JSON list of C-alpha atoms and ligand atoms in Angstrom, two decimals:
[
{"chain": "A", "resi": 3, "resn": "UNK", "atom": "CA", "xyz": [0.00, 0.00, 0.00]},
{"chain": "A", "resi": 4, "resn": "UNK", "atom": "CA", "xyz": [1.30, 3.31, -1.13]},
{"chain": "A", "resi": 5, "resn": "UNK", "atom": "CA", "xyz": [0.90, 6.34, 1.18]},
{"chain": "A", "resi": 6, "resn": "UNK", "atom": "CA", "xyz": [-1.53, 8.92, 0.96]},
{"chain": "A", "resi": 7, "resn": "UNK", "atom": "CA", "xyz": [-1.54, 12.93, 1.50]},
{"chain": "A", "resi": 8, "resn": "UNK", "atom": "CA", "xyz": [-4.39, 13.44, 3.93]},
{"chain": "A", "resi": 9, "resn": "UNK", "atom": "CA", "xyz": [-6.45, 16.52, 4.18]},
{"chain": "A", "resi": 10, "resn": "UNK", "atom": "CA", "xyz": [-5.26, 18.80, 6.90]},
{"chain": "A", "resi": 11, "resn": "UNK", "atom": "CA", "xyz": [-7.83, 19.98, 9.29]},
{"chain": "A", "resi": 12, "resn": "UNK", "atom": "CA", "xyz": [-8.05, 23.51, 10.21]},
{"chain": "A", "resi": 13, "resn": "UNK", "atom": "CA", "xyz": [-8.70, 26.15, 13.62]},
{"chain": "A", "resi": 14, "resn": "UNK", "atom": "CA", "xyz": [-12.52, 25.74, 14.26]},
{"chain": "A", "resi": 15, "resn": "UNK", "atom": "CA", "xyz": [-12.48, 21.81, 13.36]},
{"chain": "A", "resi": 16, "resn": "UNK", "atom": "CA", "xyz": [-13.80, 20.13, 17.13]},
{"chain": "A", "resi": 17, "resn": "UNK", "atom": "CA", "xyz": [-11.52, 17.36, 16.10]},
{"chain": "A", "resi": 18, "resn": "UNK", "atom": "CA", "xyz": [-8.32, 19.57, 16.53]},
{"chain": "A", "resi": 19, "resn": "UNK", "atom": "CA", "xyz": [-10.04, 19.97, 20.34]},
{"chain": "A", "resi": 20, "resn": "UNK", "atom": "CA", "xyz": [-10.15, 16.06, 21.56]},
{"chain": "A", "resi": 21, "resn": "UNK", "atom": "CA", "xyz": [-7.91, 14.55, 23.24]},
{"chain": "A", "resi": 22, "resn": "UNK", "atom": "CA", "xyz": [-6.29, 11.62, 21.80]},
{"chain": "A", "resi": 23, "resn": "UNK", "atom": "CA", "xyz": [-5.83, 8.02, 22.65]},
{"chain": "A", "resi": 24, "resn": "UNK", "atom": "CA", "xyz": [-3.11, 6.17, 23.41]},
{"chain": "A", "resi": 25, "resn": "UNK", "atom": "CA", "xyz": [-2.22, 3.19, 20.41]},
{"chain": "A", "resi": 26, "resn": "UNK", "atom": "CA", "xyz": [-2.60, -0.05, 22.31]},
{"chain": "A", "resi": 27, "resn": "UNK", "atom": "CA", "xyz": [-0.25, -2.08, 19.05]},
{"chain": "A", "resi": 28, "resn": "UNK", "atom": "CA", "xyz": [1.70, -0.26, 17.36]},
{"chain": "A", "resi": 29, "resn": "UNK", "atom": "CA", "xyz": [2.61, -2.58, 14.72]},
{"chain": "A", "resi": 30, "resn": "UNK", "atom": "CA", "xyz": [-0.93, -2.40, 13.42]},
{"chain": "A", "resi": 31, "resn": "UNK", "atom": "CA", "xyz": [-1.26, -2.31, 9.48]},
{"chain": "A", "resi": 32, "resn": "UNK", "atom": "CA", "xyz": [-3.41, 1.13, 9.80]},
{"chain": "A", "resi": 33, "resn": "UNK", "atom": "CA", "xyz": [-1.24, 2.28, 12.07]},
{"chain": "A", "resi": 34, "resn": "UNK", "atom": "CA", "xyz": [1.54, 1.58, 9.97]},
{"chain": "A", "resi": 35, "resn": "UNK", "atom": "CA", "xyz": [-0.13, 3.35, 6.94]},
{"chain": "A", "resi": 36, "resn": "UNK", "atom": "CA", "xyz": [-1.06, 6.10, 9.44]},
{"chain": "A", "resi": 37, "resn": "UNK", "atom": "CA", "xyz": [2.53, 7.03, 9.93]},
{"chain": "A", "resi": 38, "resn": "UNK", "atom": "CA", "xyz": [3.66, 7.39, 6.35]},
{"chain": "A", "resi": 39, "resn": "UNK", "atom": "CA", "xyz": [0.36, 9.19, 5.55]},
{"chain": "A", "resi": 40, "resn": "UNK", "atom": "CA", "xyz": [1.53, 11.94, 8.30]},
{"chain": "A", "resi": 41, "resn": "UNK", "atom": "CA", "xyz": [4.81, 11.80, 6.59]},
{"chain": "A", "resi": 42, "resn": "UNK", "atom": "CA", "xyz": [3.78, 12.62, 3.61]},
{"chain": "A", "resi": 43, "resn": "UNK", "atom": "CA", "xyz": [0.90, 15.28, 4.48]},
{"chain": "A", "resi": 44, "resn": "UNK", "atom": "CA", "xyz": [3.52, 17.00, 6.37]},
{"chain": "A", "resi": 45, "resn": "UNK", "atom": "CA", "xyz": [6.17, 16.76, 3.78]},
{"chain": "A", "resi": 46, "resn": "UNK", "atom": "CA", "xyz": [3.80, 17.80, 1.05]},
{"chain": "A", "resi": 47, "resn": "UNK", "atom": "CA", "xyz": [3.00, 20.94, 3.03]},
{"chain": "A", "resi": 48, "resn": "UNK", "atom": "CA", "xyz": [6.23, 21.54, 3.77]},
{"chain": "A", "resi": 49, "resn": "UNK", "atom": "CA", "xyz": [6.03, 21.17, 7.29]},
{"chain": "A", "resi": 50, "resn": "UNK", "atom": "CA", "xyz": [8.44, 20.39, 10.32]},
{"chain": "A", "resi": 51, "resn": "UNK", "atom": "CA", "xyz": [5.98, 18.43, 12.52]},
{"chain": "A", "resi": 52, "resn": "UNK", "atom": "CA", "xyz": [2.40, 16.86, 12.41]},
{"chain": "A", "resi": 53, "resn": "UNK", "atom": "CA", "xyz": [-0.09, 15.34, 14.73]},
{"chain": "A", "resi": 54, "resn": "UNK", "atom": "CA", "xyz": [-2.34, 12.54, 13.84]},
{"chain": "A", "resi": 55, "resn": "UNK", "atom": "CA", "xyz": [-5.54, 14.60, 15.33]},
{"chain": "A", "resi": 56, "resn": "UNK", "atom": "CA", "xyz": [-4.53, 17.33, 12.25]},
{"chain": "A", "resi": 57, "resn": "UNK", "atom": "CA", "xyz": [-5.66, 14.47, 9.90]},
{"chain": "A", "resi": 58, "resn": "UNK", "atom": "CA", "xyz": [-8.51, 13.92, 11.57]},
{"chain": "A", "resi": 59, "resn": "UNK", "atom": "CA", "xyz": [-7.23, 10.64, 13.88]},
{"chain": "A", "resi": 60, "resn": "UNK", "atom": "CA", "xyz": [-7.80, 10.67, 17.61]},
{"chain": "A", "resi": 61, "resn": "UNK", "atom": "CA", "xyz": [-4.91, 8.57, 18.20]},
{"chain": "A", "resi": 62, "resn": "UNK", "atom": "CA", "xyz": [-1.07, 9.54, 20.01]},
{"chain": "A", "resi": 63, "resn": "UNK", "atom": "CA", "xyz": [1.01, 9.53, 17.00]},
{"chain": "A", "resi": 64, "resn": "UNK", "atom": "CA", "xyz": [2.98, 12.52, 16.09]},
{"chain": "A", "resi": 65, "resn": "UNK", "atom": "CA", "xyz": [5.88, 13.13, 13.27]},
{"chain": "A", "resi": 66, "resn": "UNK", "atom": "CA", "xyz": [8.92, 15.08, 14.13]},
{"chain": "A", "resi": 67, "resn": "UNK", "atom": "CA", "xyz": [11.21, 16.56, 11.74]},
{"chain": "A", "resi": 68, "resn": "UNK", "atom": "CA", "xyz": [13.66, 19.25, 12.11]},
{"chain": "A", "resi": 69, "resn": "UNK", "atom": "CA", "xyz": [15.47, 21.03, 9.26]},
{"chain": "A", "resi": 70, "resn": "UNK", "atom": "CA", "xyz": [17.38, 24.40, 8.68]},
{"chain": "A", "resi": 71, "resn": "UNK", "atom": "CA", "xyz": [14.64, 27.13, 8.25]},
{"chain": "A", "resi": 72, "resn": "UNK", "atom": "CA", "xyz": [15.18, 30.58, 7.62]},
{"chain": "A", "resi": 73, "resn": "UNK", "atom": "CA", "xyz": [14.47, 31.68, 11.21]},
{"chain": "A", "resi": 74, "resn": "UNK", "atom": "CA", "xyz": [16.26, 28.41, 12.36]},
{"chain": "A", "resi": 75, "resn": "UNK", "atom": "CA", "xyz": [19.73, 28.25, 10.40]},
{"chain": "A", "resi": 76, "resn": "UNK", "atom": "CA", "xyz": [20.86, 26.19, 13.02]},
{"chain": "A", "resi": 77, "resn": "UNK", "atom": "CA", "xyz": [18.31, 23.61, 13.60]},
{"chain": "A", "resi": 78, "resn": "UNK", "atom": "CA", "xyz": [19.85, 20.31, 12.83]},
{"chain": "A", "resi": 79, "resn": "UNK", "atom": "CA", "xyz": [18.24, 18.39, 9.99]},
{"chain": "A", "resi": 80, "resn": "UNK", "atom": "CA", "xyz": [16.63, 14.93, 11.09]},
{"chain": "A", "resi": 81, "resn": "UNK", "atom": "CA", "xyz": [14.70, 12.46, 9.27]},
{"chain": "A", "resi": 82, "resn": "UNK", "atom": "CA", "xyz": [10.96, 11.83, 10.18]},
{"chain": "A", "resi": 83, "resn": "UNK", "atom": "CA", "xyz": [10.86, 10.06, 13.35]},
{"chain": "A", "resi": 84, "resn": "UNK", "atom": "CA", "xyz": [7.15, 8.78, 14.35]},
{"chain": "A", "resi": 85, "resn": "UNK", "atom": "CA", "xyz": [6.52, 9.31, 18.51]},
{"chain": "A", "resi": 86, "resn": "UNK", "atom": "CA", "xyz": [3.54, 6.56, 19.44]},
{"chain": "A", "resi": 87, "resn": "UNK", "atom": "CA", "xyz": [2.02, 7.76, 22.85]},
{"chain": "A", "resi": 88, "resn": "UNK", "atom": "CA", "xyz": [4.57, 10.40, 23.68]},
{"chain": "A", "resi": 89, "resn": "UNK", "atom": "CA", "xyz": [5.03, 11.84, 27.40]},
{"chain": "A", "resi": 90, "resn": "UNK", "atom": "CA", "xyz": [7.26, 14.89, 28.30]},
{"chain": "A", "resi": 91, "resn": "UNK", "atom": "CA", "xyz": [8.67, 13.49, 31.31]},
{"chain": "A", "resi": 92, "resn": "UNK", "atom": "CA", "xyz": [10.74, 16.27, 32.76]},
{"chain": "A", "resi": 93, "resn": "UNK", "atom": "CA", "xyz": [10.89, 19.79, 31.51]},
{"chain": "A", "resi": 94, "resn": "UNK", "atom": "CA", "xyz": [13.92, 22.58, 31.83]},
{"chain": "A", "resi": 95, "resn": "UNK", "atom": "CA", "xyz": [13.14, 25.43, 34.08]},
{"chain": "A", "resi": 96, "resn": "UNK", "atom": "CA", "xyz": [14.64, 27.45, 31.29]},
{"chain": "A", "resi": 97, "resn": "UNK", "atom": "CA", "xyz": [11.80, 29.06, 29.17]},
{"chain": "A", "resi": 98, "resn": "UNK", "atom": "CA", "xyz": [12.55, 30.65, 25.90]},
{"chain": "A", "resi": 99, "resn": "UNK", "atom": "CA", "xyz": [9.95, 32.28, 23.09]},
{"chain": "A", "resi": 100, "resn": "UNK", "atom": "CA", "xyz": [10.15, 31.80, 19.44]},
{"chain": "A", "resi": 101, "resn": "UNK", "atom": "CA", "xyz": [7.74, 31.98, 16.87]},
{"chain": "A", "resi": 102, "resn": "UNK", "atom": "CA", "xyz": [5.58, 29.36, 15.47]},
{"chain": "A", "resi": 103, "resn": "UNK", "atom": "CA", "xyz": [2.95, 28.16, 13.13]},
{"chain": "A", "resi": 104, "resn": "UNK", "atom": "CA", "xyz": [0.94, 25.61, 12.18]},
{"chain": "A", "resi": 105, "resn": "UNK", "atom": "CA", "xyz": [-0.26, 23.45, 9.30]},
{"chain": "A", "resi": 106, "resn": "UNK", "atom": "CA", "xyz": [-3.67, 23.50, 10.92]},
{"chain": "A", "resi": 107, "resn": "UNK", "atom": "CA", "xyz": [-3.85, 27.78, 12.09]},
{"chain": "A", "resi": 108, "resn": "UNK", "atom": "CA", "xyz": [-2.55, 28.72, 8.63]},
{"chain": "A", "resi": 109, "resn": "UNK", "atom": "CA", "xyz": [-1.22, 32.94, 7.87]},
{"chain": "A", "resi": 110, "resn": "UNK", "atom": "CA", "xyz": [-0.97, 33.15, 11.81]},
{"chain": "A", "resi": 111, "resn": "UNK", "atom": "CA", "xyz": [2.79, 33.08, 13.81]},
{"chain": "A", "resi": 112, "resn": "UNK", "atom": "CA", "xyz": [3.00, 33.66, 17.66]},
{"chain": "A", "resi": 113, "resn": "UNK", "atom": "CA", "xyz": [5.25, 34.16, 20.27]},
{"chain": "A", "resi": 114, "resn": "UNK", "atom": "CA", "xyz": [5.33, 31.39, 22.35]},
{"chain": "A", "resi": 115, "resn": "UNK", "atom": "CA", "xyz": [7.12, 30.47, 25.19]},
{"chain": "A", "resi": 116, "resn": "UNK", "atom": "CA", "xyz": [8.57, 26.46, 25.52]},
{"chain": "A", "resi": 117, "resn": "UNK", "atom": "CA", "xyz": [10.90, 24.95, 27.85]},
{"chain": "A", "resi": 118, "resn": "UNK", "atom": "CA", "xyz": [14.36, 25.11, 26.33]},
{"chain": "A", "resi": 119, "resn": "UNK", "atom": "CA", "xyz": [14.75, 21.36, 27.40]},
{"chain": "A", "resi": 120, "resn": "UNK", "atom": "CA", "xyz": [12.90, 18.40, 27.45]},
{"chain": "A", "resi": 121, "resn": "UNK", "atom": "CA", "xyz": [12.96, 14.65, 28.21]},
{"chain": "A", "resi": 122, "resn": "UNK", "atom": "CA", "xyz": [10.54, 12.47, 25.93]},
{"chain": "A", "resi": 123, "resn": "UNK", "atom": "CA", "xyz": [9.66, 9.15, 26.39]},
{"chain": "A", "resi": 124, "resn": "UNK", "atom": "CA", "xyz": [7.86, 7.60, 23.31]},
{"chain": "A", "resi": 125, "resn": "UNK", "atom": "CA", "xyz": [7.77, 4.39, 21.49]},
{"chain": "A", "resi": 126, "resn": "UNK", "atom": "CA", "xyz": [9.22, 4.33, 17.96]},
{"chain": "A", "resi": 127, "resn": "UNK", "atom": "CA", "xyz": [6.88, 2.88, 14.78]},
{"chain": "A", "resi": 128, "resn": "UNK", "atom": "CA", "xyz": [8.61, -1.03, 15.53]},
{"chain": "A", "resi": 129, "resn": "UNK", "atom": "CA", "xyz": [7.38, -0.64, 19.34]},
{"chain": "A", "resi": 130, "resn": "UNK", "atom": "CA", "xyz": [10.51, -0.14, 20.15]},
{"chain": "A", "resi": 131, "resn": "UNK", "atom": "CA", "xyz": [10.61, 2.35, 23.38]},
{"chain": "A", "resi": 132, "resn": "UNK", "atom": "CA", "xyz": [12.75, 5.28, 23.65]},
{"chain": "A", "resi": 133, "resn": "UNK", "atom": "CA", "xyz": [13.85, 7.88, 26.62]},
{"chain": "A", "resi": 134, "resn": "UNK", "atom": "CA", "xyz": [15.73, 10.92, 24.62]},
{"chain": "A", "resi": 135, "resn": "UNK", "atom": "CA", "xyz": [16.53, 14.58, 26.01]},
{"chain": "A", "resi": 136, "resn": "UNK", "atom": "CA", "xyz": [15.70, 17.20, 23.14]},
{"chain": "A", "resi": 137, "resn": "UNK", "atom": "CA", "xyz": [16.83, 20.81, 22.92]},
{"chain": "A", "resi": 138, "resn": "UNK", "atom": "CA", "xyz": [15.82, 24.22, 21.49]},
{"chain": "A", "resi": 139, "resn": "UNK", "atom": "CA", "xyz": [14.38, 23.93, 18.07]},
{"chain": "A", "resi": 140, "resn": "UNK", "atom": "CA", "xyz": [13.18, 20.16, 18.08]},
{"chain": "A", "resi": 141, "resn": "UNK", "atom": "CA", "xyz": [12.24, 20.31, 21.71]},
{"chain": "A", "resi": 142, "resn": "UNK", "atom": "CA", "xyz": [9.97, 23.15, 20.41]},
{"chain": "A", "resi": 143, "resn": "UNK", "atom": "CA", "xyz": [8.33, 21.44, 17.54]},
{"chain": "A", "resi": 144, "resn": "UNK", "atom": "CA", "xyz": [7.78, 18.23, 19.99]},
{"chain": "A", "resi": 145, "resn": "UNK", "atom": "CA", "xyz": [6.07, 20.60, 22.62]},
{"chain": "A", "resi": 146, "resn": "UNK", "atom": "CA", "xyz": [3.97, 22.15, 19.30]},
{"chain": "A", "resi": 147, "resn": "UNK", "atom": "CA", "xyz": [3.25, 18.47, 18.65]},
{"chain": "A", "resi": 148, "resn": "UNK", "atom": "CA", "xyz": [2.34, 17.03, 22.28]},
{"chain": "A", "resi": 149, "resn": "UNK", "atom": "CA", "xyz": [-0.06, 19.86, 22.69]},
{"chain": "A", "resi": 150, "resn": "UNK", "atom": "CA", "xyz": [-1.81, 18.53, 19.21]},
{"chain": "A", "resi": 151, "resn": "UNK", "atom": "CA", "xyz": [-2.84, 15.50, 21.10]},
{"chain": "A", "resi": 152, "resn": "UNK", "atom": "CA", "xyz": [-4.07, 17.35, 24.30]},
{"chain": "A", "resi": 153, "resn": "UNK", "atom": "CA", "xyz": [-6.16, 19.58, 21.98]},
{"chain": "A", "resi": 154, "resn": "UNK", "atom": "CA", "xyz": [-3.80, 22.58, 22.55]},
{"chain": "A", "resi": 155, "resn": "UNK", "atom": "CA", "xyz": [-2.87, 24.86, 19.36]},
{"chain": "A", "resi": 156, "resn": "UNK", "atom": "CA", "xyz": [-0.29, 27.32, 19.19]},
{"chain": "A", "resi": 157, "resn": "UNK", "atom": "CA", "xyz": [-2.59, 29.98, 19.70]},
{"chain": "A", "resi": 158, "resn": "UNK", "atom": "CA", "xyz": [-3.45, 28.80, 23.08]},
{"chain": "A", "resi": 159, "resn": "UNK", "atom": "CA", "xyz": [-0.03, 29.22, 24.65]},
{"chain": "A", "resi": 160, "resn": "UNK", "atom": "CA", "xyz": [0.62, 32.75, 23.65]},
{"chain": "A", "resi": 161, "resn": "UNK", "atom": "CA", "xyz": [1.35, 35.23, 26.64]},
{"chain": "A", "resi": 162, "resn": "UNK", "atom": "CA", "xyz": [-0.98, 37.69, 24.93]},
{"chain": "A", "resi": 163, "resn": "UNK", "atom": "CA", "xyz": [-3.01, 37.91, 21.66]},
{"chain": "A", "resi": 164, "resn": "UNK", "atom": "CA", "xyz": [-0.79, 40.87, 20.46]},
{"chain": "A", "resi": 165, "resn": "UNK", "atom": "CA", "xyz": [2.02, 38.29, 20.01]},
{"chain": "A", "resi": 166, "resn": "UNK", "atom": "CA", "xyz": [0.00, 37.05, 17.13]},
{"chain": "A", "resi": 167, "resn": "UNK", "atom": "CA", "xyz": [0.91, 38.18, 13.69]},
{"chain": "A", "resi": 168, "resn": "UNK", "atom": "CA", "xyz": [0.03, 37.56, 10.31]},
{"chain": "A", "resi": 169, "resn": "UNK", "atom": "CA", "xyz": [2.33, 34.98, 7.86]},
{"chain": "A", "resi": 170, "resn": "UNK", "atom": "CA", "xyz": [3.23, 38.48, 5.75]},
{"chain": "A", "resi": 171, "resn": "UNK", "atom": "CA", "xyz": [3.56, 40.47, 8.95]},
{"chain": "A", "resi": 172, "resn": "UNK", "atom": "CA", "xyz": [6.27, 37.68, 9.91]},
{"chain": "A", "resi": 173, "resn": "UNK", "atom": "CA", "xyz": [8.31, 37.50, 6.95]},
{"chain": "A", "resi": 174, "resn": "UNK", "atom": "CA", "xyz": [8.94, 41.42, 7.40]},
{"chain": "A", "resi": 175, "resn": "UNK", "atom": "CA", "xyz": [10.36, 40.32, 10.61]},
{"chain": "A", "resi": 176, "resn": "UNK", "atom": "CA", "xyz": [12.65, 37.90, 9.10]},
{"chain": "A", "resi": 177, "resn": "UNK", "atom": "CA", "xyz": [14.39, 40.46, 6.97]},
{"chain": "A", "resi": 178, "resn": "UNK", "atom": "CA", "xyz": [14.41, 43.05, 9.07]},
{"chain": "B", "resi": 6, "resn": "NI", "atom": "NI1", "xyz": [0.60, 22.34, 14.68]}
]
């Protein structure tokens, strides 16, 4: 079976506002072709991260993928890796603000605050279970993500509403 670009759903869907479940087996042939549906969804819309409840899937799967943007030169470039039932188990005290979007909240940035640091624990597509300490950029995106499956958008975690912009509004920023 070949995968398949899903339609993403967008602010005002209820979906977007469940909570999701856990995946009791993760080697599952729709789970399977869940994952490389997000994949490619996100990679079609030239994304850095999805959430399975942003196609519509109340299930714990998310897809994290750093690369070099222009506001993040640095950010390290990392394939796709698929997080089944992920839990932030310890966050940094250190708190730092950048600004996001989101595949689902599209033409909208904001200012949000994450924890610098993170610990995940997650279990990989093969079952496999992980414990891995993330940083900056990616520990950003995986926040973004986690909050996806607690029915938490972007827009939720901003310190005020006037630290939302428009997508045109933020690329004036970036050359500035
Ligand atoms: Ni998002």
């Amino acid at each position: 079976m070949s995968d398949i670009n899903r339609s993403i759903l967008q602010l005002g869907n209820p979906k977007l506002r469940q909570i999701a479940q856990p995946v009791e087996n993760p080697h599952h042939p729709d789970i399977q072709q869940l994952i490389d549906d997000l994949i490619t969804t996100m990679e079609n819309a030239n994304g850095v991260g999805i959430a399975a409840p942003q196609v519509g899937m109340d299930l714990q799967i998310m897809i994290v993928a750093s690369r070099p943007t222009l506001r993040y030169p640095q950010a390290p470039k990392i394939d796709p890796i698929a997080m089944i039932n992920p839990q932030i188990m310890r966050q940094g005290t250190e708190q730092m603000k950048d600004w996001e979007g989101c595949l689902s909240v599209p033409g909208i940035r904001g200012y949000v605050p994450r924890a610098q640091e993170i610990t995940v624990a997650y279990l990989d597509r093969l079952g496999i279970p992980h414990q891995q300490i993330f940083t900056d950029f990616v520990a950003r995106i995986i926040q973004h993500e986690c909050d996806h499956l607690q029915g938490y958008v972007f827009i939720d975690r901003v310190e005020t509403t006037r630290e939302l912009i428009t997508e045109e509004e933020y690329h004036k920023l970036l050359v500035a």
